[in-house]
CSV table of C-alpha atoms and ligand atoms in Angstrom, one decimal:
chain,number,residue,atom,x,y,z
A,1,MET,CA,0.0,0.0,0.0
A,2,ARG,CA,1.2,3.5,-0.8
A,3,LEU,CA,0.3,6.1,1.9
A,4,ALA,CA,0.5,9.9,1.4
A,5,ILE,CA,0.0,12.9,3.6
A,6,PHE,CA,-1.6,15.8,1.8
A,7,ASP,CA,-3.0,19.3,2.4
A,8,GLY,CA,-6.7,19.2,3.4
A,9,ARG,CA,-9.1,22.1,2.6
A,10,ASP,CA,-8.3,23.8,5.9
A,11,GLY,CA,-4.6,23.2,5.6
A,12,GLU,CA,-4.8,20.2,7.9
A,13,ASN,CA,-2.9,17.0,7.3
A,14,ARG,CA,-5.0,14.3,5.6
A,15,LEU,CA,-4.1,10.7,5.1
A,16,GLY,CA,-4.4,9.4,1.5
A,17,VAL,CA,-4.0,6.1,-0.2
A,18,VAL,CA,-2.3,6.3,-3.6
A,19,THR,CA,-4.3,4.4,-6.1
A,20,GLY,CA,-3.9,3.9,-9.9
A,21,THR,CA,-6.0,7.0,-10.5
A,22,GLY,CA,-5.1,9.5,-7.8
A,23,ILE,CA,-5.1,10.0,-4.0
A,24,ALA,CA,-8.1,8.6,-2.0
A,25,ASP,CA,-8.7,10.4,1.3
A,26,VAL,CA,-9.0,7.7,3.9
A,27,THR,CA,-8.5,9.9,7.0
A,28,ASP,CA,-12.0,9.2,8.4
A,29,ALA,CA,-11.4,5.5,8.2
A,30,LEU,CA,-8.9,5.6,11.0
A,31,PRO,CA,-10.5,4.1,14.1
A,32,TRP,CA,-9.5,6.9,16.4
A,33,PRO,CA,-10.2,10.7,16.5
A,34,HIS,CA,-8.2,12.5,13.8
A,35,ASP,CA,-5.8,15.0,15.4
A,36,PRO,CA,-4.8,17.5,12.7
A,37,ASP,CA,-2.2,19.3,14.9
A,38,PRO,CA,1.2,18.6,13.3
A,39,LEU,CA,2.9,19.3,16.6
A,40,THR,CA,1.3,16.3,18.2
A,41,ALA,CA,0.5,14.1,15.2
A,42,GLY,CA,0.1,11.1,17.4
A,43,TRP,CA,-2.3,9.6,14.9
A,44,TRP,CA,0.4,9.2,12.3
A,45,ARG,CA,2.9,7.5,14.7
A,46,ARG,CA,0.1,5.3,16.0
A,47,MET,CA,-0.7,4.3,12.4
A,48,CYS,CA,2.9,3.4,11.8
A,49,ARG,CA,2.8,1.1,14.9
A,50,ASP,CA,-0.7,-0.3,14.4
A,51,PHE,CA,-0.9,-0.4,10.6
A,52,ALA,CA,-1.7,-4.2,10.4
A,53,GLU,CA,-4.8,-3.5,12.5
A,54,VAL,CA,-6.1,-0.6,10.5
A,55,ARG,CA,-5.1,-1.7,7.0
A,56,PRO,CA,-8.4,-3.5,6.1
A,57,ALA,CA,-10.4,-0.4,6.9
A,58,LEU,CA,-8.0,1.8,4.9
A,59,GLU,CA,-8.2,-0.6,1.9
A,60,LYS,CA,-12.0,-0.6,2.0
A,61,ALA,CA,-12.1,3.2,2.3
A,62,ALA,CA,-9.7,3.6,-0.6
A,63,GLU,CA,-12.0,1.6,-2.9
A,64,ARG,CA,-15.0,3.9,-2.0
A,65,ALA,CA,-13.3,7.3,-1.9
A,66,PRO,CA,-13.2,9.3,-5.2
A,67,PRO,CA,-9.5,9.7,-6.0
A,68,ALA,CA,-8.3,13.3,-6.2
A,69,ARG,CA,-5.6,14.2,-8.7
A,70,ASP,CA,-4.5,17.7,-7.8
A,71,VAL,CA,-3.7,17.5,-4.1
A,72,ARG,CA,-0.6,19.1,-2.6
A,73,LEU,CA,1.5,16.3,-1.1
A,74,ARG,CA,3.4,16.7,2.1
A,75,ALA,CA,6.3,14.7,3.5
A,76,PRO,CA,5.0,11.2,4.4
A,77,VAL,CA,6.1,11.5,8.0
A,78,LEU,CA,4.8,13.7,10.9
A,79,SER,CA,6.7,14.8,13.9
A,80,PRO,CA,9.2,11.9,14.1
A,81,SER,CA,10.8,11.6,17.5
A,82,LYS,CA,14.1,11.6,15.6
A,83,ILE,CA,15.8,11.3,12.2
A,84,VAL,CA,18.7,8.8,12.3
A,85,ALA,CA,21.1,8.9,9.3
A,86,ALA,CA,23.8,6.5,8.3
A,87,ALA,CA,27.2,7.8,7.2
A,88,SER,CA,29.8,6.1,5.0
A,89,ASN,CA,27.5,3.2,3.9
A,90,TYR,CA,28.6,2.8,0.2
A,91,ALA,CA,32.3,2.0,-0.6
A,92,ALA,CA,32.3,4.1,-3.7
A,93,HIS,CA,31.0,7.1,-1.7
A,94,VAL,CA,33.6,6.7,1.0
A,95,ALA,CA,36.2,6.6,-1.8
A,96,GLU,CA,34.9,9.8,-3.4
A,97,MET,CA,34.8,11.6,0.0
A,98,HIS,CA,38.6,11.7,0.1
A,99,ASP,CA,38.6,14.1,-2.8
A,100,VAL,CA,35.6,16.0,-1.6
A,101,GLN,CA,37.2,16.5,1.8
A,102,ARG,CA,40.5,17.6,0.4
A,103,ARG,CA,38.7,20.2,-1.7
A,104,THR,CA,36.2,21.4,1.0
A,105,LEU,CA,38.3,20.9,4.2
A,106,GLY,CA,41.8,20.9,2.9
A,107,ARG,CA,42.4,17.5,4.6
A,108,VAL,CA,40.8,14.0,5.0
A,109,GLU,CA,39.1,13.2,8.3
A,110,PRO,CA,39.6,9.4,8.8
A,111,TRP,CA,36.8,9.1,11.4
A,112,MET,CA,34.3,10.4,8.8
A,113,MET,CA,35.2,7.4,6.5
A,114,GLU,CA,33.8,4.9,9.0
A,115,PHE,CA,30.2,3.7,9.1
A,116,ASP,CA,28.2,5.3,11.9
A,117,VAL,CA,24.9,6.9,12.6
A,118,PHE,CA,24.1,10.6,13.4
A,119,LEU,CA,21.0,12.7,14.0
A,120,LYS,CA,19.3,15.2,11.8
A,121,SER,CA,16.7,17.6,13.2
A,122,PRO,CA,13.1,16.6,12.6
A,123,THR,CA,12.5,20.3,11.7
A,124,SER,CA,14.6,19.8,8.6
A,125,VAL,CA,11.8,17.7,6.9
A,126,SER,CA,10.1,19.1,3.9
A,127,GLY,CA,7.7,17.6,1.3
A,128,PRO,CA,7.8,16.8,-2.4
A,129,ALA,CA,6.0,20.1,-3.3
A,130,ASP,CA,8.4,22.2,-1.3
A,131,ASP,CA,11.5,24.0,-2.6
A,132,ILE,CA,15.0,23.3,-1.1
A,133,MET,CA,16.0,26.6,0.5
A,134,LEU,CA,19.8,27.2,0.6
A,135,PRO,CA,20.9,29.0,3.8
A,136,PRO,CA,23.5,31.8,3.6
A,137,VAL,CA,26.5,29.8,4.6
A,138,GLU,CA,30.1,29.4,3.3
A,139,GLY,CA,31.0,26.3,1.4
A,140,GLU,CA,29.5,23.8,-1.0
A,141,ILE,CA,26.0,22.4,-0.3
A,142,HIS,CA,25.5,18.9,-1.6
A,143,HIS,CA,22.7,16.5,-2.6
A,144,GLU,CA,22.7,13.0,-1.2
A,145,ALA,CA,19.8,11.0,-2.6
A,146,GLU,CA,19.0,8.2,-0.2
A,147,LEU,CA,16.7,5.3,0.5
A,148,VAL,CA,14.7,6.2,3.6
A,149,ALA,CA,13.0,3.8,6.0
A,150,ILE,CA,10.1,4.7,8.3
A,151,ILE,CA,10.0,2.7,11.4
A,152,GLY,CA,6.9,0.7,12.4
A,153,ALA,CA,6.0,-1.8,15.2
A,154,GLY,CA,8.9,-3.5,17.0
A,155,GLY,CA,11.6,-1.4,15.4
A,156,ARG,CA,11.0,-3.0,12.0
A,157,PRO,CA,10.7,-0.9,8.8
A,158,PHE,CA,7.0,0.0,8.2
A,159,GLY,CA,7.7,1.5,4.8
A,160,TYR,CA,10.2,3.2,2.5
A,161,THR,CA,10.3,6.6,0.7
A,162,VAL,CA,12.8,8.7,-1.3
A,163,GLY,CA,14.9,11.2,0.7
A,164,LEU,CA,17.5,13.8,0.2
A,165,ASP,CA,20.1,14.4,2.9
A,166,ILE,CA,21.1,17.9,2.0
A,167,THR,CA,24.5,18.7,3.4
A,168,VAL,CA,26.8,21.7,3.9
A,169,ARG,CA,30.4,20.6,3.3
A,170,ALA,CA,32.3,22.5,5.9
A,171,GLU,CA,34.0,22.2,9.2
A,172,GLY,CA,32.0,21.0,12.2
A,173,ASP,CA,29.3,18.6,13.3
A,174,ARG,CA,27.1,16.8,10.9
A,175,SER,CA,24.0,17.5,12.9
A,176,ARG,CA,24.4,21.2,12.3
A,177,ARG,CA,25.5,21.0,8.7
A,178,LYS,CA,22.5,18.7,7.7
A,179,SER,CA,19.7,20.2,9.9
A,180,TYR,CA,18.7,23.4,8.1
A,181,ALA,CA,15.0,23.7,7.2
A,182,THR,CA,14.2,21.9,4.0
A,183,PHE,CA,17.4,19.8,4.3
A,184,SER,CA,15.4,16.5,4.5
A,185,PRO,CA,12.9,16.4,1.6
A,186,LEU,CA,10.9,13.2,1.8
A,187,GLY,CA,8.3,11.7,-0.6
A,188,PRO,CA,6.4,11.5,-2.7
A,189,TRP,CA,4.7,9.0,-0.5
A,190,LEU,CA,5.4,6.0,1.8
A,191,THR,CA,5.3,2.5,0.2
A,192,THR,CA,4.7,-0.1,2.9
A,193,ALA,CA,7.6,-2.6,3.3
A,194,ASP,CA,5.6,-5.6,2.0
A,195,GLU,CA,4.8,-3.7,-1.2
A,196,ALA,CA,8.3,-2.2,-1.6
A,197,GLY,CA,10.1,-5.5,-1.4
A,198,SER,CA,13.7,-5.9,-0.5
A,199,PRO,CA,16.0,-2.8,-0.7
A,200,ALA,CA,18.5,-5.0,-2.6
A,201,GLY,CA,16.2,-4.8,-5.6
A,202,MET,CA,16.0,-1.0,-5.6
A,203,ASP,CA,17.9,1.5,-7.8
A,204,ILE,CA,18.5,5.0,-6.4
A,205,GLU,CA,18.9,7.7,-8.9
A,206,LEU,CA,19.4,11.5,-8.7
A,207,GLU,CA,19.4,13.9,-11.7
A,208,ARG,CA,20.6,17.5,-11.4
A,209,ASN,CA,19.3,19.7,-14.2
A,210,GLY,CA,18.7,16.7,-16.4
A,211,VAL,CA,22.1,15.1,-15.8
A,212,ILE,CA,22.3,11.9,-13.8
A,213,ARG,CA,24.6,12.4,-10.8
A,214,GLN,CA,23.9,9.5,-8.5
A,215,GLN,CA,22.9,6.0,-9.7
A,216,VAL,CA,23.4,3.0,-7.5
A,217,SER,CA,21.7,-0.2,-6.3
A,218,ALA,CA,20.6,-0.1,-2.7
A,219,GLY,CA,22.0,-3.6,-2.6
A,220,ASP,CA,25.5,-2.1,-2.6
A,221,MET,CA,25.0,-0.8,1.0
A,222,LEU,CA,27.9,-1.8,3.2
A,223,VAL,CA,25.5,-2.2,6.2
A,224,PRO,CA,22.0,-3.3,5.2
A,225,VAL,CA,18.9,-1.6,6.5
A,226,GLY,CA,18.2,-4.3,9.2
A,227,ASP,CA,21.7,-4.0,10.6
A,228,ILE,CA,21.6,-0.1,10.6
A,229,ILE,CA,18.4,-0.4,12.6
A,230,ALA,CA,19.8,-2.9,15.0
A,231,TYR,CA,22.9,-0.7,15.6
A,232,ALA,CA,21.0,2.5,16.0
A,233,ASP,CA,18.3,0.9,18.2
A,234,GLY,CA,21.0,-0.3,20.6
A,235,ILE,CA,21.9,3.4,21.2
A,236,MET,CA,18.6,5.2,20.9
A,237,PRO,CA,15.5,3.0,20.7
A,238,LEU,CA,13.7,3.6,17.3
A,239,LEU,CA,10.1,4.5,17.8
A,240,PRO,CA,7.2,4.1,15.4
A,241,GLY,CA,7.3,7.0,12.9
A,242,ASP,CA,11.0,7.5,13.2
A,243,VAL,CA,12.9,8.2,10.0
A,244,LEU,CA,16.1,6.4,8.9
A,245,PHE,CA,18.3,7.7,6.1
A,246,THR,CA,20.4,4.8,4.9
A,247,GLY,CA,23.5,6.6,3.5
A,248,ALA,CA,24.6,8.5,0.5
A,249,PRO,CA,25.3,6.6,-2.7
A,250,PRO,CA,28.4,7.8,-4.8
A,251,GLY,CA,28.0,10.9,-7.0
A,252,VAL,CA,27.3,13.6,-4.3
A,253,GLY,CA,28.0,17.1,-5.5
A,254,PRO,CA,27.1,20.8,-5.2
A,255,ILE,CA,23.6,22.3,-5.8
A,256,ALA,CA,22.8,25.9,-6.5
A,257,ALA,CA,19.8,28.2,-6.6
A,258,GLY,CA,17.8,27.6,-9.7
A,259,ASP,CA,18.6,23.9,-10.0
A,260,THR,CA,16.0,21.3,-10.5
A,261,LEU,CA,16.7,17.9,-8.8
A,262,ARG,CA,14.8,14.7,-9.6
A,263,ALA,CA,15.3,11.8,-7.1
A,264,ARG,CA,13.7,8.4,-7.7
A,265,ILE,CA,13.9,4.9,-6.4
A,266,THR,CA,12.6,1.8,-8.0
A,267,GLY,CA,9.0,1.1,-6.8
A,268,LEU,CA,8.9,4.1,-4.5
A,269,GLY,CA,8.2,6.9,-6.9
A,270,GLU,CA,10.0,10.2,-7.8
A,271,MET,CA,10.3,13.7,-6.4
A,272,ARG,CA,11.1,16.8,-8.6
A,273,LEU,CA,12.5,19.6,-6.4
A,274,ARG,CA,13.6,23.1,-7.1
A,275,VAL,CA,16.5,24.7,-5.3
A,276,ARG,CA,16.2,28.4,-4.1
B,1,MN,MN1,23.6,11.2,4.0
């Protein structure tokens, strides 16, 4: 099943099922009161946890609801308790970072070449209809198109989506350099894990202004999704609705105002984003 969050008439968050013909509004099929407040957003995290229970009602509602075509999609996550991101998870990316660091830092930081996890601020999330806003900072700002998992019950992946881990290449901590507003575009929707299939069969691709910059099989990850989750969960328990970036494929590079980026992953859809 493909689940979307979209703008309701009053600007509230509505839950949609993506069908062959559009987005079916299934919000009212959830068996608990809908809480439109994005600050609390407990209904979304609860759905990530209890999806197996509510799925039949959502499927039935999706068959009945008239599909809408021209809705404004938002990121398919709401108020995650945290965004965990993997670093150095593709060998070819680790290799290219030697050159990138020599250019942007004037040296190579060996600790940054090791697999690990770090945190991005949940306020960095933006949706597939939002522009990426570049902050006025020194240094290159890079695209990292990544497979993103959304956590469900028992710390298992509930679903997957396409994400960009936008990054300032400069001195200092990753959490600062990757947490500006709009530095975590997610979308266009969440595809549940059963429908998405194994990440090993997914290709990740990013185009900048029509030129392919990143293209890799998610099967090339050094640490597969289940092992990233196990590692992160042993440090900071992953809660339903949490977001996991699984690491940058090779081909990262600078973006600039006026650019158009297209990020797509097999079976998960595509986002077209403008940079401002
Ligand atoms: Mn990344």
